[in-house]
Amino acid sequence: MAAPRILVVDDEADLRELLEITLLKMGLDVDSAATLRQARALLDEHDYALVLTDMRLPDGLGLELVREVSAAGTGTPIAVITAYGSAENAVVALKAGAFDYISKPVALDALRVMVRSALKLLEAPPAPAGGAAPGSRMIGSSPAMAALRAQIGRLARSNAPISITGESGSGKELAAREIHALSSRASKPFVAVNCGAIPETLMEAEFFGYRKGAFTGAAEERDGFFQAANGGTLMLDEVADLPLPMQVKLLRAIQERRVRKIGATAEEPVDVRIISATHQDLARCVEQGRFRQDLFYRLNVIELALPPLRERLDDLPVLAATILARLAGPDQAALGPGVLEALRAYSFPGNIRELENVLERALAFANDGVIEVGDLSLKAARPVEGGGGGVQSAAATLPPSLTQPAPVPAQVQDTGQPPAALSAQLAGAAQLGPTGLPSNLPEYLNQVEREIIGRALQQTQFNRTQAAALLGISVRQLRYQIQKLEICAPDDHA
């Protein structure tokens, strides 16, 4: 089998010779060109596993070659050589479709790592239809998901930093894992870091590691996130929460691809692809001075926007089936009549994460594993539209028969009043403070719920099955609420 062929494009004869010798020692065939014209002629004659070009050439810019190779659709990765400190040029090249970049003076170990990473693209099996990786959790066949998977398939063939944006719960980490699984780095680690969960005083140690004795408590040497993800992918989740001092250190690590442990005197190289994610508007954070502009441009080379669940409602059946299979096992749970319609009518501000929570809660209340509409409890969670952002009142979500005090049924009157404990609960419900607002909101809401359930029980002569139907919930859910709220009532007659 013929060795992979590499094309080197650089007008500096000494550097071109150094690159040729290094690549030949790696067992590769090498062609070289000093101008754009020569490079284009060679590209017409041969197929290359990698093109490596300088940014400045006698008859034009290497950026032109990047765009031409990317537009050709052959899938040939192209990397650029940039001058030291020219981070802007590297970002422009990556946005134009470059696979990766390397800075002058060229570090041969970094060059070898980049070349091996590019060659792995040739060994990787083609992505399945739609770009979904085996075992992928990015499921769905809606147009939005098909377009997203196609974009992920293209991004997986690059080493460029990616910024994933989307609402909370829309699956940003799943998308990052999908990119990693389809990339040439799939066999290397994927490390996800929640930037908002790390104390500021520990950030440098967590990201870059430390040497033994570097500070009090450093009993042994420890690697950081960059070393742990070496060769693979490092995901910076909620990157907007990074404090400004840490942003400076992170920018240098990304640009130089080298990190220094706390207590060390020398930097060590790392080969990490950065994927950042946030639900915040990073551009607005830059305007407000909370996020460095240079780091923003470095991370936001390619932006991947995830659609919210309300824009891909066609995927609800397969999403619900997959979630239920994971929660209860195959053939152990099902959706009853009207459940999918109720889910489609809901806005899901928490997206897929909220859908998982809704189904998990509903499954706990379901009878024989069949989820009914009443088990979903969506009405209390639905946000109010046009209400100025206020909280919807409890009465607005109740059946009309329960919004006004109900008379005690005749049969109950004949046999006496409701149980004394229940009467006391109803009498003390919904007490407000002197300001007209509850002094203890959770307890106030519990009292309101006690009163509503108590009215339903009285209206149905304490038949829990009928009371549950009146409230639009399952009997199991009603029993759970009675126990939770410590409502004293006779056993149901069902």
Short mmCIF file of C-alpha atoms in Angstrom, two decimals:
data_model
loop_
_atom_site.label_atom_id
_atom_site.label_comp_id
_atom_site.label_asym_id
_atom_site.label_seq_id
_atom_site.Cartn_x
_atom_site.Cartn_y
_atom_site.Cartn_z
CA MET A 1 0.00 0.00 0.00
CA ALA A 2 1.38 3.40 -1.02
CA ALA A 3 2.38 5.79 1.71
CA PRO A 4 0.11 8.82 2.24
CA ARG A 5 1.22 11.84 0.21
CA ILE A 6 1.61 15.28 1.78
CA LEU A 7 1.83 18.62 -0.05
CA VAL A 8 4.01 21.32 1.57
CA VAL A 9 3.56 24.88 0.29
CA ASP A 10 6.11 27.45 1.57
CA ASP A 11 8.38 29.99 -0.09
CA GLU A 12 11.15 29.62 2.53
CA ALA A 13 13.49 26.96 1.16
CA ASP A 14 15.02 26.13 4.56
CA LEU A 15 11.67 25.62 6.26
CA ARG A 16 10.36 23.67 3.30
CA GLU A 17 13.36 21.35 3.48
CA LEU A 18 12.96 20.88 7.25
CA LEU A 19 9.30 19.96 6.81
CA GLU A 20 10.11 17.54 3.97
CA ILE A 21 12.79 15.74 6.01
CA THR A 22 10.52 15.47 9.06
CA LEU A 23 7.63 14.06 7.03
CA LEU A 24 9.85 11.63 5.11
CA LYS A 25 11.15 10.27 8.41
CA MET A 26 7.52 9.60 9.33
CA GLY A 27 7.27 7.31 6.30
CA LEU A 28 5.26 9.73 4.16
CA ASP A 29 5.64 10.82 0.54
CA VAL A 30 6.14 14.57 0.16
CA ASP A 31 5.64 17.05 -2.67
CA SER A 32 6.61 20.69 -2.21
CA ALA A 33 5.72 23.98 -3.85
CA ALA A 34 6.97 27.55 -3.38
CA THR A 35 3.99 29.37 -4.88
CA LEU A 36 0.23 29.14 -5.19
CA ARG A 37 0.53 28.41 -8.89
CA GLN A 38 2.80 25.41 -8.29
CA ALA A 39 0.52 24.15 -5.50
CA ARG A 40 -2.58 24.32 -7.70
CA ALA A 41 -0.81 22.38 -10.46
CA LEU A 42 0.19 19.62 -8.04
CA LEU A 43 -3.35 19.46 -6.59
CA ASP A 44 -4.68 18.88 -10.10
CA GLU A 45 -2.28 15.96 -10.60
CA HIS A 46 -2.39 14.14 -7.24
CA ASP A 47 -4.64 13.28 -4.31
CA TYR A 48 -3.18 14.32 -0.96
CA ALA A 49 -3.79 13.11 2.57
CA LEU A 50 -2.85 16.57 3.91
CA VAL A 51 -1.93 19.98 2.54
CA LEU A 52 0.34 22.17 4.68
CA THR A 53 0.62 25.78 3.51
CA ASP A 54 2.20 29.01 4.66
CA MET A 55 -0.12 31.99 5.00
CA ARG A 56 2.03 34.40 2.95
CA LEU A 57 3.27 33.30 -0.48
CA PRO A 58 4.90 35.27 -3.33
CA ASP A 59 1.80 35.20 -5.56
CA GLY A 60 -0.96 35.36 -2.96
CA LEU A 61 -2.20 34.16 0.41
CA GLY A 62 -2.40 30.63 1.67
CA LEU A 63 -5.94 31.51 2.69
CA GLU A 64 -6.91 31.33 -0.98
CA LEU A 65 -5.65 27.75 -1.11
CA VAL A 66 -7.58 26.92 2.07
CA ARG A 67 -10.82 28.11 0.52
CA GLU A 68 -10.18 26.30 -2.77
CA VAL A 69 -9.33 22.98 -1.13
CA SER A 70 -12.31 23.23 1.24
CA ALA A 71 -14.68 24.11 -1.61
CA ALA A 72 -13.43 21.22 -3.77
CA GLY A 73 -15.36 18.75 -1.61
CA THR A 74 -12.62 16.09 -1.69
CA GLY A 75 -12.36 16.01 2.09
CA THR A 76 -8.60 16.72 1.97
CA PRO A 77 -7.58 18.37 5.26
CA ILE A 78 -5.49 21.52 4.90
CA ALA A 79 -3.44 23.10 7.70
CA VAL A 80 -1.76 26.51 7.77
CA ILE A 81 1.57 27.79 9.07
CA THR A 82 1.20 31.16 10.77
CA ALA A 83 3.75 33.66 12.07
CA TYR A 84 4.37 33.65 15.82
CA GLY A 85 1.67 35.62 17.63
CA SER A 86 -0.60 35.86 14.56
CA ALA A 87 -3.59 34.35 16.32
CA GLU A 88 -5.96 36.40 14.17
CA ASN A 89 -4.65 34.80 10.98
CA ALA A 90 -5.09 31.34 12.48
CA VAL A 91 -8.69 32.10 13.42
CA VAL A 92 -9.44 33.44 9.92
CA ALA A 93 -7.95 30.29 8.36
CA LEU A 94 -9.96 27.99 10.65
CA LYS A 95 -13.16 29.85 9.81
CA ALA A 96 -12.33 29.41 6.10
CA GLY A 97 -12.16 25.63 6.55
CA ALA A 98 -8.60 24.86 7.65
CA PHE A 99 -8.20 21.59 9.54
CA ASP A 100 -5.64 23.02 11.97
CA TYR A 101 -2.73 25.45 12.24
CA ILE A 102 0.84 25.52 13.50
CA SER A 103 2.90 28.56 14.47
CA LYS A 104 6.41 29.58 13.50
CA PRO A 105 9.02 28.67 14.59
CA VAL A 106 7.61 25.24 13.84
CA ALA A 107 7.85 22.80 16.75
CA LEU A 108 8.50 19.42 15.15
CA ASP A 109 6.76 17.45 17.90
CA ALA A 110 3.62 19.56 17.41
CA LEU A 111 3.91 19.09 13.64
CA ARG A 112 4.05 15.31 14.00
CA VAL A 113 0.99 15.30 16.29
CA MET A 114 -0.99 17.42 13.81
CA VAL A 115 -0.02 15.23 10.85
CA ARG A 116 -0.98 12.03 12.69
CA SER A 117 -4.32 13.57 13.62
CA ALA A 118 -4.98 14.46 9.98
CA LEU A 119 -4.03 10.97 8.78
CA LYS A 120 -6.48 9.42 11.24
CA LEU A 121 -9.26 11.04 9.23
CA LEU A 122 -8.39 8.66 6.39
CA GLU A 123 -8.62 5.66 8.73
CA ALA A 124 -11.91 6.69 10.33
CA PRO A 125 -14.98 4.90 8.92
CA PRO A 126 -17.41 7.14 7.04
CA ALA A 127 -20.16 8.66 9.16
CA PRO A 128 -23.52 6.88 8.82
CA ALA A 129 -26.42 8.57 7.09
CA GLY A 130 -27.33 11.74 8.92
CA GLY A 131 -23.93 11.83 10.60
CA ALA A 132 -25.02 9.99 13.77
CA ALA A 133 -22.31 8.09 15.59
CA PRO A 134 -22.89 4.49 16.74
CA GLY A 135 -24.61 4.58 20.12
CA SER A 136 -25.44 8.25 19.61
CA ARG A 137 -27.98 9.93 21.88
CA MET A 138 -28.58 12.71 19.32
CA ILE A 139 -31.80 11.11 18.16
CA GLY A 140 -34.62 12.42 16.03
CA SER A 141 -35.54 12.70 12.37
CA SER A 142 -36.93 16.24 12.25
CA PRO A 143 -35.45 18.65 9.67
CA ALA A 144 -33.72 20.57 12.48
CA MET A 145 -31.98 17.43 13.75
CA ALA A 146 -31.03 16.26 10.25
CA ALA A 147 -29.38 19.63 9.58
CA LEU A 148 -27.68 19.56 12.97
CA ARG A 149 -26.23 16.08 12.44
CA ALA A 150 -24.98 17.03 8.98
CA GLN A 151 -23.21 20.05 10.47
CA ILE A 152 -21.73 17.93 13.27
CA GLY A 153 -20.40 15.48 10.68
CA ARG A 154 -18.56 18.31 8.92
CA LEU A 155 -17.20 19.82 12.13
CA ALA A 156 -15.85 16.45 13.27
CA ARG A 157 -13.30 16.55 10.43
CA SER A 158 -11.68 19.70 11.80
CA ASN A 159 -9.57 20.57 14.81
CA ALA A 160 -10.97 24.10 14.98
CA PRO A 161 -12.44 25.29 18.30
CA ILE A 162 -16.23 25.10 18.42
CA SER A 163 -18.65 27.19 20.44
CA ILE A 164 -21.95 25.40 21.10
CA THR A 165 -24.87 27.66 21.95
CA GLY A 166 -28.39 26.77 22.99
CA GLU A 167 -30.93 26.98 25.76
CA SER A 168 -30.43 25.09 29.00
CA GLY A 169 -31.28 21.43 28.60
CA SER A 170 -31.00 21.42 24.79
CA GLY A 171 -28.17 18.86 24.74
CA LYS A 172 -24.95 20.86 24.38
CA GLU A 173 -22.77 18.21 26.02
CA LEU A 174 -24.38 15.48 23.91
CA ALA A 175 -23.51 17.47 20.77
CA ALA A 176 -19.92 17.88 21.97
CA ARG A 177 -19.62 14.14 22.63
CA GLU A 178 -21.06 13.46 19.17
CA ILE A 179 -18.41 15.67 17.54
CA HIS A 180 -15.70 13.86 19.51
CA ALA A 181 -17.09 10.41 18.63
CA LEU A 182 -17.06 11.20 14.90
CA SER A 183 -13.61 12.83 14.92
CA SER A 184 -10.13 11.40 14.57
CA ARG A 185 -9.78 11.88 18.33
CA ALA A 186 -12.55 9.37 19.17
CA SER A 187 -10.11 6.89 20.73
CA LYS A 188 -8.71 9.57 23.07
CA PRO A 189 -10.31 11.07 26.20
CA PHE A 190 -13.31 13.37 26.22
CA VAL A 191 -13.20 15.58 29.32
CA ALA A 192 -16.17 17.81 30.18
CA VAL A 193 -15.64 20.60 32.71
CA ASN A 194 -18.37 22.73 34.30
CA CYS A 195 -16.59 26.08 34.60
CA GLY A 196 -19.24 27.44 36.94
CA ALA A 197 -18.77 24.67 39.50
CA ILE A 198 -15.06 25.20 40.25
CA PRO A 199 -14.05 27.62 43.04
CA GLU A 200 -11.97 30.49 41.63
CA THR A 201 -9.07 29.72 43.98
CA LEU A 202 -8.78 26.17 42.60
CA MET A 203 -9.22 26.89 38.90
CA GLU A 204 -5.59 27.08 37.85
CA ALA A 205 -4.73 23.87 39.71
CA GLU A 206 -7.75 22.06 38.24
CA PHE A 207 -7.04 23.15 34.67
CA PHE A 208 -3.23 22.92 34.55
CA GLY A 209 -2.31 20.60 37.43
CA TYR A 210 0.41 21.10 40.02
CA ARG A 211 3.72 19.72 41.25
CA LYS A 212 4.22 18.06 44.61
CA GLY A 213 4.83 20.67 47.29
CA ALA A 214 3.66 23.56 45.09
CA PHE A 215 1.34 24.70 47.89
CA THR A 216 0.01 23.51 51.22
CA GLY A 217 -1.86 20.27 50.67
CA ALA A 218 -0.11 19.35 47.40
CA ALA A 219 1.09 15.99 48.69
CA GLU A 220 1.67 14.56 45.23
CA GLU A 221 1.92 15.69 41.62
CA ARG A 222 -1.39 15.90 39.79
CA ASP A 223 -2.42 16.44 36.19
CA GLY A 224 -5.05 19.01 35.25
CA PHE A 225 -7.89 18.91 32.76
CA PHE A 226 -5.61 19.77 29.84
CA GLN A 227 -3.26 16.86 30.56
CA ALA A 228 -6.21 14.51 31.16
CA ALA A 229 -7.67 15.42 27.75
CA ASN A 230 -4.34 15.28 25.90
CA GLY A 231 -4.90 13.90 22.41
CA GLY A 232 -8.66 14.23 22.80
CA THR A 233 -11.31 16.85 23.42
CA LEU A 234 -11.78 19.28 26.31
CA MET A 235 -15.30 20.67 26.71
CA LEU A 236 -15.64 23.90 28.67
CA ASP A 237 -19.28 23.95 29.74
CA GLU A 238 -20.73 27.28 30.92
CA VAL A 239 -17.53 29.00 29.82
CA ALA A 240 -19.12 32.43 30.42
CA ASP A 241 -18.77 31.77 34.17
CA LEU A 242 -14.96 31.83 34.03
CA PRO A 243 -13.47 34.72 36.06
CA LEU A 244 -11.39 37.23 34.09
CA PRO A 245 -7.98 36.23 35.58
CA MET A 246 -8.57 32.63 34.52
CA GLN A 247 -9.64 33.75 31.05
CA VAL A 248 -6.18 35.25 30.50
CA LYS A 249 -4.43 31.99 31.45
CA LEU A 250 -6.84 29.92 29.38
CA LEU A 251 -6.26 32.11 26.32
CA ARG A 252 -2.49 31.58 26.51
CA ALA A 253 -2.89 27.82 26.91
CA ILE A 254 -5.16 27.64 23.86
CA GLN A 255 -2.94 29.84 21.68
CA GLU A 256 0.40 28.31 22.62
CA ARG A 257 -0.89 24.75 23.12
CA ARG A 258 1.35 24.51 26.13
CA VAL A 259 0.54 24.57 29.84
CA ARG A 260 2.60 25.00 32.99
CA LYS A 261 1.72 23.19 36.18
CA ILE A 262 1.67 25.19 39.39
CA GLY A 263 5.16 24.92 40.87
CA ALA A 264 6.79 23.90 37.56
CA THR A 265 9.45 25.97 35.75
CA ALA A 266 8.80 24.73 32.22
CA GLU A 267 5.73 24.40 30.03
CA GLU A 268 4.64 21.11 28.53
CA PRO A 269 2.91 20.67 25.16
CA VAL A 270 -0.70 19.51 25.02
CA ASP A 271 -2.78 18.45 22.02
CA VAL A 272 -6.37 19.28 22.91
CA ARG A 273 -9.37 20.29 20.85
CA ILE A 274 -11.47 22.89 22.66
CA ILE A 275 -15.27 22.83 22.56
CA SER A 276 -16.98 25.50 24.64
CA ALA A 277 -20.65 25.75 25.52
CA THR A 278 -22.91 28.26 27.21
CA HIS A 279 -26.56 29.26 27.36
CA GLN A 280 -25.52 32.91 27.71
CA ASP A 281 -24.89 35.40 24.91
CA LEU A 282 -21.08 35.59 24.87
CA ALA A 283 -21.07 38.63 22.57
CA ARG A 284 -23.17 40.51 25.13
CA CYS A 285 -20.85 39.31 27.91
CA VAL A 286 -17.96 40.86 25.94
CA GLU A 287 -19.86 44.15 25.63
CA GLN A 288 -20.50 44.14 29.38
CA GLY A 289 -16.81 43.53 30.13
CA ARG A 290 -17.43 40.13 31.71
CA PHE A 291 -15.68 38.14 28.98
CA ARG A 292 -12.43 38.90 27.15
CA GLN A 293 -12.85 39.76 23.49
CA ASP A 294 -9.65 37.97 22.42
CA LEU A 295 -10.76 34.75 24.15
CA PHE A 296 -14.21 35.10 22.59
CA TYR A 297 -12.71 35.20 19.09
CA ARG A 298 -10.44 32.27 19.91
CA LEU A 299 -13.29 30.07 21.17
CA ASN A 300 -15.95 31.21 18.72
CA VAL A 301 -14.15 30.09 15.55
CA ILE A 302 -17.12 27.92 14.56
CA GLU A 303 -20.53 28.31 16.18
CA LEU A 304 -22.96 25.41 16.49
CA ALA A 305 -26.47 26.45 17.51
CA LEU A 306 -28.73 23.77 18.97
CA PRO A 307 -32.48 24.02 18.31
CA PRO A 308 -34.81 24.09 21.33
CA LEU A 309 -37.22 21.19 21.76
CA ARG A 310 -40.22 23.32 20.75
CA GLU A 311 -38.67 23.63 17.26
CA ARG A 312 -38.36 19.87 16.81
CA LEU A 313 -41.67 18.55 18.16
CA ASP A 314 -41.73 15.88 15.43
CA ASP A 315 -39.03 14.12 17.48
CA LEU A 316 -41.21 13.85 20.60
CA PRO A 317 -42.41 10.25 19.97
CA VAL A 318 -38.93 8.80 19.54
CA LEU A 319 -37.49 10.97 22.34
CA ALA A 320 -40.21 9.88 24.76
CA ALA A 321 -39.83 6.22 23.78
CA THR A 322 -36.06 6.35 24.24
CA ILE A 323 -36.29 8.09 27.61
CA LEU A 324 -38.91 5.66 28.90
CA ALA A 325 -36.88 2.68 27.73
CA ARG A 326 -33.90 4.03 29.67
CA LEU A 327 -35.97 4.74 32.79
CA ALA A 328 -38.10 1.60 32.94
CA GLY A 329 -36.54 -0.85 30.52
CA PRO A 330 -37.93 -2.09 27.19
CA ASP A 331 -41.68 -2.78 27.10
CA GLN A 332 -42.10 -1.67 30.73
CA ALA A 333 -43.70 1.74 30.13
CA ALA A 334 -46.04 3.30 27.60
CA LEU A 335 -47.88 6.54 26.87
CA GLY A 336 -51.65 6.56 27.21
CA PRO A 337 -54.15 8.29 24.90
CA GLY A 338 -53.64 12.01 24.43
CA VAL A 339 -50.25 12.14 26.16
CA LEU A 340 -48.25 13.00 23.04
CA GLU A 341 -50.75 15.72 22.15
CA ALA A 342 -50.39 17.19 25.64
CA LEU A 343 -46.60 17.12 25.32
CA ARG A 344 -46.73 18.81 21.92
CA ALA A 345 -48.88 21.59 23.37
CA TYR A 346 -46.31 22.35 26.06
CA SER A 347 -43.50 24.85 25.46
CA PHE A 348 -40.75 22.97 27.39
CA PRO A 349 -38.63 25.90 28.61
CA GLY A 350 -36.22 23.32 30.05
CA ASN A 351 -36.02 21.44 26.71
CA ILE A 352 -34.96 17.77 26.67
CA ARG A 353 -33.81 17.83 30.27
CA GLU A 354 -37.28 18.95 31.32
CA LEU A 355 -38.87 16.27 29.13
CA GLU A 356 -36.80 13.64 30.96
CA ASN A 357 -37.87 15.04 34.34
CA VAL A 358 -41.55 15.17 33.31
CA LEU A 359 -41.53 11.56 32.11
CA GLU A 360 -39.60 10.29 35.13
CA ARG A 361 -42.06 11.97 37.51
CA ALA A 362 -45.05 10.77 35.49
CA LEU A 363 -43.73 7.21 35.47
CA ALA A 364 -43.62 7.26 39.27
CA PHE A 365 -47.34 8.12 39.36
CA ALA A 366 -48.45 5.91 36.46
CA ASN A 367 -50.61 2.84 36.98
CA ASP A 368 -49.13 -0.37 35.54
CA GLY A 369 -46.50 1.64 33.65
CA VAL A 370 -49.05 3.46 31.46
CA ILE A 371 -48.63 7.24 31.68
CA GLU A 372 -51.86 9.21 31.45
CA VAL A 373 -52.29 12.92 30.78
CA GLY A 374 -52.97 13.57 34.45
CA ASP A 375 -49.63 12.00 35.40
CA LEU A 376 -47.67 14.65 33.45
CA SER A 377 -48.51 17.59 35.75
CA LEU A 378 -47.75 20.03 32.94
CA LYS A 379 -50.28 22.72 33.84
CA ALA A 380 -48.42 23.89 36.92
CA ALA A 381 -45.13 24.01 34.98
CA ARG A 382 -46.40 25.84 31.89
CA PRO A 383 -45.02 29.41 31.73
CA VAL A 384 -47.52 32.25 31.44
CA GLU A 385 -47.48 34.09 28.13
CA GLY A 386 -48.14 37.81 28.16
CA GLY A 387 -48.26 37.92 31.93
CA GLY A 388 -45.25 40.14 32.44
CA GLY A 389 -43.17 37.26 33.72
CA GLY A 390 -45.32 36.75 36.81
CA VAL A 391 -46.25 33.44 38.38
CA GLN A 392 -49.56 31.99 37.30
CA SER A 393 -52.01 31.83 40.18
CA ALA A 394 -53.01 28.47 41.59
CA ALA A 395 -56.68 29.15 40.89
CA ALA A 396 -55.99 29.70 37.18
CA THR A 397 -54.91 26.07 36.82
CA LEU A 398 -57.80 24.52 38.73
CA PRO A 399 -61.04 23.04 37.42
CA PRO A 400 -63.87 25.62 37.62
CA SER A 401 -65.70 23.47 40.16
CA LEU A 402 -62.87 23.99 42.63
CA THR A 403 -62.26 27.72 42.26
CA GLN A 404 -65.17 28.50 44.57
CA PRO A 405 -65.83 26.97 47.98
CA ALA A 406 -67.89 23.82 47.56
CA PRO A 407 -70.80 22.92 49.86
CA VAL A 408 -70.33 19.89 52.01
CA PRO A 409 -72.20 16.91 50.46
CA ALA A 410 -75.50 15.97 52.07
CA GLN A 411 -74.31 12.53 53.06
CA VAL A 412 -71.41 14.05 54.93
CA GLN A 413 -73.74 16.55 56.61
CA ASP A 414 -75.99 13.70 57.73
CA THR A 415 -73.13 11.83 59.36
CA GLY A 416 -71.40 14.83 60.84
CA GLN A 417 -68.71 17.27 59.85
CA PRO A 418 -65.47 16.33 58.06
CA PRO A 419 -62.74 14.95 60.27
CA ALA A 420 -61.57 17.52 62.81
CA ALA A 421 -57.97 17.42 61.59
CA LEU A 422 -59.06 18.15 58.01
CA SER A 423 -61.35 20.99 59.14
CA ALA A 424 -58.46 22.55 61.03
CA GLN A 425 -56.26 22.32 57.98
CA LEU A 426 -58.84 24.01 55.76
CA ALA A 427 -59.49 26.73 58.28
CA GLY A 428 -55.81 27.63 58.53
CA ALA A 429 -55.05 27.52 54.83
CA ALA A 430 -53.76 30.41 52.75
CA GLN A 431 -52.98 32.85 55.55
CA LEU A 432 -51.16 35.99 54.40
CA GLY A 433 -48.89 38.29 56.35
CA PRO A 434 -49.55 41.98 57.09
CA THR A 435 -48.03 43.01 53.75
CA GLY A 436 -50.49 40.91 51.77
CA LEU A 437 -47.68 38.51 50.77
CA PRO A 438 -46.94 35.10 52.29
CA SER A 439 -44.18 35.18 54.87
CA ASN A 440 -43.27 31.59 53.97
CA LEU A 441 -43.98 30.85 50.28
CA PRO A 442 -43.42 27.05 50.33
CA GLU A 443 -45.71 26.59 53.34
CA TYR A 444 -48.27 28.96 51.83
CA LEU A 445 -48.38 26.90 48.62
CA ASN A 446 -48.65 23.70 50.62
CA GLN A 447 -51.63 25.15 52.49
CA VAL A 448 -53.30 26.13 49.22
CA GLU A 449 -52.78 22.61 47.90
CA ARG A 450 -54.15 21.11 51.11
CA GLU A 451 -57.29 23.23 50.79
CA ILE A 452 -57.84 22.27 47.13
CA ILE A 453 -57.39 18.56 47.79
CA GLY A 454 -59.61 18.85 50.85
CA ARG A 455 -62.40 20.46 48.81
CA ALA A 456 -62.13 17.74 46.18
CA LEU A 457 -62.35 15.04 48.85
CA GLN A 458 -65.40 16.69 50.44
CA GLN A 459 -67.10 17.15 47.07
CA THR A 460 -66.66 13.46 46.23
CA GLN A 461 -67.57 12.22 49.73
CA PHE A 462 -63.92 11.30 50.28
CA ASN A 463 -63.79 8.95 47.31
CA ARG A 464 -60.13 9.28 46.24
CA THR A 465 -60.71 7.79 42.81
CA GLN A 466 -63.37 10.39 42.00
CA ALA A 467 -61.35 13.18 43.64
CA ALA A 468 -58.32 12.31 41.50
CA ALA A 469 -60.46 12.39 38.35
CA LEU A 470 -61.91 15.76 39.41
CA LEU A 471 -58.41 17.18 39.88
CA GLY A 472 -57.09 15.66 36.64
CA ILE A 473 -54.43 13.54 38.34
CA SER A 474 -53.94 9.84 38.95
CA VAL A 475 -55.06 8.10 42.15
CA ARG A 476 -51.44 7.27 42.89
CA GLN A 477 -50.46 10.92 42.56
CA LEU A 478 -53.33 11.97 44.85
CA ARG A 479 -52.29 9.44 47.47
CA TYR A 480 -48.73 10.71 47.22
CA GLN A 481 -49.84 14.32 47.77
CA ILE A 482 -52.09 13.33 50.70
CA GLN A 483 -49.16 11.59 52.36
CA LYS A 484 -46.71 14.37 51.52
CA LEU A 485 -48.97 17.13 52.84
CA GLU A 486 -50.08 15.03 55.84
CA ILE A 487 -53.76 15.45 55.02
CA CYS A 488 -55.95 13.50 57.43
CA ALA A 489 -58.90 11.96 55.57
CA PRO A 490 -60.91 8.72 55.70
CA ASP A 491 -59.80 5.87 53.47
CA ASP A 492 -61.25 6.08 49.97
CA HIS A 493 -64.38 4.12 49.15
CA ALA A 494 -63.15 2.91 45.75
#
